[in-house]
Tab-separated table of C-alpha atoms in Angstrom:
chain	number	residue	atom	x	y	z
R	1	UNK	CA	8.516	-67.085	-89.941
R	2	UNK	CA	8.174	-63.271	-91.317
R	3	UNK	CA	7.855	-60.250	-89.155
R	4	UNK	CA	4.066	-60.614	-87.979
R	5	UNK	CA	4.154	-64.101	-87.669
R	6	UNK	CA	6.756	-63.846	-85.132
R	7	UNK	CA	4.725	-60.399	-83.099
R	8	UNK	CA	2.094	-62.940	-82.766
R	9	UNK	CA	4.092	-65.828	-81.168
R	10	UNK	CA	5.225	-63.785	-78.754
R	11	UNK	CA	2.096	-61.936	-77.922
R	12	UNK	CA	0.383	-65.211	-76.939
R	13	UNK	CA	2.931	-65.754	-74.452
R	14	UNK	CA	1.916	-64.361	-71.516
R	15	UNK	CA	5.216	-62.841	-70.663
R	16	UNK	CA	5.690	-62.082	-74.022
R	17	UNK	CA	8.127	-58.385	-74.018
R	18	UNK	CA	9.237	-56.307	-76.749
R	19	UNK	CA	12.802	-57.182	-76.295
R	20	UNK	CA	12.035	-60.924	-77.014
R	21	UNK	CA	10.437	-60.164	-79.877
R	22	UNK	CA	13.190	-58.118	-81.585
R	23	UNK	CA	15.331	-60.856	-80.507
R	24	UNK	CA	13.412	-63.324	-82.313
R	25	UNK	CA	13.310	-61.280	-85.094
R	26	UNK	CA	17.295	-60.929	-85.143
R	27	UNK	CA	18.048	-64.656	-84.635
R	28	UNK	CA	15.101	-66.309	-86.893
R	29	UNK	CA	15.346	-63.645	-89.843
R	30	UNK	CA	18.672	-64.736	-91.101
R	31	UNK	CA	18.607	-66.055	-94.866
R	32	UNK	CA	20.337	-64.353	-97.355
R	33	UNK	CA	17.204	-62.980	-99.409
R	34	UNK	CA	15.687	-61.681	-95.897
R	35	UNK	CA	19.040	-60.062	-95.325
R	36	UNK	CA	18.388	-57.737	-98.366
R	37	UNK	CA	14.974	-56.228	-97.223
R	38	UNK	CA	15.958	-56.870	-93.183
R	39	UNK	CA	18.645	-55.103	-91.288
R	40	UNK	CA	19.781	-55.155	-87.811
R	41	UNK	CA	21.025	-51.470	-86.730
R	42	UNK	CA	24.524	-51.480	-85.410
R	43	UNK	CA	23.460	-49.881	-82.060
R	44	UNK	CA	19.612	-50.331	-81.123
R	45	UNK	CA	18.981	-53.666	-80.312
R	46	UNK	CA	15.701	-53.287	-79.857
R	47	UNK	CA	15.004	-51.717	-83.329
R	48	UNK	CA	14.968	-53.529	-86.682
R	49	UNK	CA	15.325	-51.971	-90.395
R	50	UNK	CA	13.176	-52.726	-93.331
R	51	UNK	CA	14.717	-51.987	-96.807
R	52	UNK	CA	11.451	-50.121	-98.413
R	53	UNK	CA	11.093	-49.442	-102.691
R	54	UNK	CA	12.030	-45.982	-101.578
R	55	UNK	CA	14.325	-45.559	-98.483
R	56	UNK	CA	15.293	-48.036	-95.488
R	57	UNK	CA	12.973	-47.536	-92.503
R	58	UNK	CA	13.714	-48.654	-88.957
R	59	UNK	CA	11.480	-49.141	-86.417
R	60	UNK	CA	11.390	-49.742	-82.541
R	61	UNK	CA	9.415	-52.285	-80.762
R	62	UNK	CA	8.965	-50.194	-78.197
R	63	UNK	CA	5.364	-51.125	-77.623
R	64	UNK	CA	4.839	-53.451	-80.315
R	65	UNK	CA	3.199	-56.386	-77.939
R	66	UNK	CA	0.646	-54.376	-76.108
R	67	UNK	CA	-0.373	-52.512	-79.224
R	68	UNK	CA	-0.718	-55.827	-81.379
R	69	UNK	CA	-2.950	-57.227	-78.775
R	70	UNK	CA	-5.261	-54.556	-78.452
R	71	UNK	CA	-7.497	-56.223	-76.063
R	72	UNK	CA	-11.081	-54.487	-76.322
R	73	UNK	CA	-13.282	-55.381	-73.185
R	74	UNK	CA	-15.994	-57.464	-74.740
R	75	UNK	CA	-18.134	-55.084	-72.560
R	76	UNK	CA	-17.301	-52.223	-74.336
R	77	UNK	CA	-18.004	-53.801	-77.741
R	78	UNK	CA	-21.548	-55.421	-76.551
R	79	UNK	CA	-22.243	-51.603	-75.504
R	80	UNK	CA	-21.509	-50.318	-78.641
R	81	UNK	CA	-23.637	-52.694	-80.727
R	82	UNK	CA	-26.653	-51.388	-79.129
R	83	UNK	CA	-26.052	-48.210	-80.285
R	84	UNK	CA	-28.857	-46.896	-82.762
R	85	UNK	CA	-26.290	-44.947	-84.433
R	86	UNK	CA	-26.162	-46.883	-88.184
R	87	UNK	CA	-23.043	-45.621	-89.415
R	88	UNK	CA	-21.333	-46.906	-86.066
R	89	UNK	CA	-23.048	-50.581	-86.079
R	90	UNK	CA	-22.108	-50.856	-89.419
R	91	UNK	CA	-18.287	-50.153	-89.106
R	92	UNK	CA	-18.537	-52.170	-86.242
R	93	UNK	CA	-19.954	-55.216	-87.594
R	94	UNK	CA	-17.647	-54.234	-90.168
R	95	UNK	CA	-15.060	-55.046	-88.081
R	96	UNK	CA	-16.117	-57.915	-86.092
R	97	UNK	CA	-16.400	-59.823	-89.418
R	98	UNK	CA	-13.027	-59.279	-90.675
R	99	UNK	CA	-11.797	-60.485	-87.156
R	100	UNK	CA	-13.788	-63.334	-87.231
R	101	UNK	CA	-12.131	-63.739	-90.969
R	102	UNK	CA	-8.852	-63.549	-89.432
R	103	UNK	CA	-9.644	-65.919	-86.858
R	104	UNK	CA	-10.768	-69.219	-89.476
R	105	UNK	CA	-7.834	-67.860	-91.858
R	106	UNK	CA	-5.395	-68.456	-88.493
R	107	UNK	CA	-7.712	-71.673	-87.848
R	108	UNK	CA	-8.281	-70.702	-84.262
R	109	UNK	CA	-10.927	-72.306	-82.836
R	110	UNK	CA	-14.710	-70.750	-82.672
R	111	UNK	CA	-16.817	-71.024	-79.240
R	112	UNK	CA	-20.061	-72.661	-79.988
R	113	UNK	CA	-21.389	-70.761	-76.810
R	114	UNK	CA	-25.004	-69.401	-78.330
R	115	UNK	CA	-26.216	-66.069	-78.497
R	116	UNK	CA	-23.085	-64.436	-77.122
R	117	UNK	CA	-22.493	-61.782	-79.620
R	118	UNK	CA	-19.012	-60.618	-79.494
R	119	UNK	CA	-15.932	-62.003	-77.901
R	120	UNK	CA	-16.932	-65.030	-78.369
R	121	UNK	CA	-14.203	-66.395	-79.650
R	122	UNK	CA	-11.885	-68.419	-77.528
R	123	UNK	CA	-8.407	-66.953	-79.083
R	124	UNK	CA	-9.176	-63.348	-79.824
R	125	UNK	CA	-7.083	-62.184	-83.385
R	126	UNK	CA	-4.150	-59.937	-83.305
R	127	UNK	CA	-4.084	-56.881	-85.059
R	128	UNK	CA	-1.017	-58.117	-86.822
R	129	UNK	CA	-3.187	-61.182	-88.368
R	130	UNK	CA	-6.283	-58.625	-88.947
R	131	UNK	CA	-3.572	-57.079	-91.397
R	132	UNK	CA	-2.449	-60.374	-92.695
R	133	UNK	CA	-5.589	-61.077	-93.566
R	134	UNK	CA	-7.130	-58.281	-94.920
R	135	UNK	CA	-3.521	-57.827	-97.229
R	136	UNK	CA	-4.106	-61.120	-98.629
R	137	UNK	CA	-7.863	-60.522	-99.619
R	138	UNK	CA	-6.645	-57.339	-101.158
R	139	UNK	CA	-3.901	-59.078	-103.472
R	140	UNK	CA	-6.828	-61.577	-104.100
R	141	UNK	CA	-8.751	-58.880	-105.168
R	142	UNK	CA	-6.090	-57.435	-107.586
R	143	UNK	CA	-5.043	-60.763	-108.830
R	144	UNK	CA	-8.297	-61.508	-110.150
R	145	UNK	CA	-9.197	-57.671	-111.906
R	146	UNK	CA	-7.285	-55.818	-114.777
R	147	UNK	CA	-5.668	-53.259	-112.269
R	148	UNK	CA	-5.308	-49.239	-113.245
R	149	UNK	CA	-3.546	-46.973	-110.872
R	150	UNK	CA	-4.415	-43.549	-110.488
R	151	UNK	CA	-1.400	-41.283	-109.120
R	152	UNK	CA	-3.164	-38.684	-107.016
R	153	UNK	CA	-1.372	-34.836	-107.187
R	154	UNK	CA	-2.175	-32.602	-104.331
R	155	UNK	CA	-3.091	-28.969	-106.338
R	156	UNK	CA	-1.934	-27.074	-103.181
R	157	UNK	CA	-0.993	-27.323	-99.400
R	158	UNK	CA	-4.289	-25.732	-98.334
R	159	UNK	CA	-7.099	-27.769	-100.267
R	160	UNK	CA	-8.517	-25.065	-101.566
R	161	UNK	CA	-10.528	-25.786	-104.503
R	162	UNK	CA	-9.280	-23.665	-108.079
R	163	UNK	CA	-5.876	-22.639	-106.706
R	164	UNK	CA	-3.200	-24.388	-108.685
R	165	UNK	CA	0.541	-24.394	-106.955
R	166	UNK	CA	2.410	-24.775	-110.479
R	167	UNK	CA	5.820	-25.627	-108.640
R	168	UNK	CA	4.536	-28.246	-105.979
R	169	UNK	CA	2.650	-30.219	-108.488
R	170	UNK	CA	6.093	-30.084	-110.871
R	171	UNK	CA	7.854	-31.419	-107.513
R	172	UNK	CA	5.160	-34.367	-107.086
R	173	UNK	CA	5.036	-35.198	-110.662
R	174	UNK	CA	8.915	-35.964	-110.959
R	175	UNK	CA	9.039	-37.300	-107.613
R	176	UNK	CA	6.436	-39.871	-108.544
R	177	UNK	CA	8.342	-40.695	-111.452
R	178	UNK	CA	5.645	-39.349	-114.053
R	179	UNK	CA	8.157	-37.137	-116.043
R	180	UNK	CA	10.114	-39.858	-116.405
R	181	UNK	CA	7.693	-42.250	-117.477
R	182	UNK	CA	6.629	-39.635	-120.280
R	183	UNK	CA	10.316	-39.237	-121.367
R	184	UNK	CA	11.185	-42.360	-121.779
R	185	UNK	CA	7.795	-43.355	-123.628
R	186	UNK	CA	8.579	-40.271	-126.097
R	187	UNK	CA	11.862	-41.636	-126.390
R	188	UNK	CA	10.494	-45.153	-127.376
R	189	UNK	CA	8.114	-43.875	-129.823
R	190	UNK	CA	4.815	-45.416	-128.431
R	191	UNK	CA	2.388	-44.467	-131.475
R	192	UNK	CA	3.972	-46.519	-133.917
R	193	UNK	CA	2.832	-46.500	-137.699
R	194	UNK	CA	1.869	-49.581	-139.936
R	195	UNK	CA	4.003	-49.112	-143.291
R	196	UNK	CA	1.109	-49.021	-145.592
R	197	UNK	CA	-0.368	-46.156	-143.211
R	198	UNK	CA	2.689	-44.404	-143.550
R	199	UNK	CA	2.789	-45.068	-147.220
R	200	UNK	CA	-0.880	-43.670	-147.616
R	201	UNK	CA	-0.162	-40.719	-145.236
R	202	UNK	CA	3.252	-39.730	-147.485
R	203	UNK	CA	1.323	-39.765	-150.478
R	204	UNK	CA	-1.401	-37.946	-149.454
R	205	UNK	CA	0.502	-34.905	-148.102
């Protein structure tokens, strides 16, 4: 029972409150592995930590229910796929289909009702599921490719194409740990010789 799991249990209670949720969260989250990425601030108890790579983050659940229902009329979404706008019936059927994704990944059940064309499900997916979903089909996606990461430096705070802030990208490159990277793979000696290369290359100056 992780973070998300429990936001969805209690937003499918119909008195389902922000306070109950942290609650849950304080009581159920309690092994000693959770304990190292999962903290419980001394005086909010509606607030929870999260030990991120980089710095501890805590967040307040102020809100968390209503916003992890997000309960779209189905009116509103019928309206907008008659729209003759492409880019906007793509992104929506976009996003109907990743719902509907998240909805057989949670196996809730599908209405059979025909030719009802959205909200037509009879257990509409969380947000917090949506993101469950669409994280696992990412780490599918990187599981199964040779991954390369590209670390993106921002040339200057304005955007401005061909102006070069020599100090901020210093600042971004050690704080993304690039300097180090390079020290420490000059320090190991990456570009290693064979001994006969060496050899040949001796001789030959």
């Amino acid at each position: 029972m992780g973070i998300l799991t429990l936001l969805d249990e209690e937003s499918r209670l119909p008195a389902g409150a922000d306070a109950s949720f942290a609650n849950k969260l304080h009581q159920n989250i309690t092994k000693p592995e959770q304990k190292e990425v999962f903290k419980k601030p001394r005086f909010n108890q509606n607030a929870f930590t999260i030990a991120h790579y980089a710095h501890d983050v805590t967040y307040d659940v102020e809100g968390f229910i209503e916003k992890n229902r997000d309960t779209v009329p189905d009116e509103h979404l019928a309206l907008l796929q008659e729209s003759s706008n492409d880019f906007l019936k793509e992104v929506l059927e976009s996003a109907l289909a990743t719902a509907a994704s998240a909805r057989t990944a949670n196996g809730d059940a599908k209405s059979g009702a025909p030719g009802k064309k959205v909200g037509a499900a009879a257990k509409k997916p969380t947000l917090g599921s949506i993101f469950k979903h669409s994280l696992t089909s990412l780490m599918d996606t990187i599981n199964n490719t040779n991954v390369h990461y590209i670390r993106c430096i921002k040339p200057n705070e304005q955007k401005k194409a061909w102006v070069f802030d020599s100090q901020q990208v210093l600042s971004q490159l050690r704080a993304c740990g690039v300097l180090e990277t390079i020290r420490i793979s000059c320090a190991g000696y990456p570009s290693r010789w064979t001994f006969a290369e060496f050899a040949e290359r001796s001789v030959s100056s």
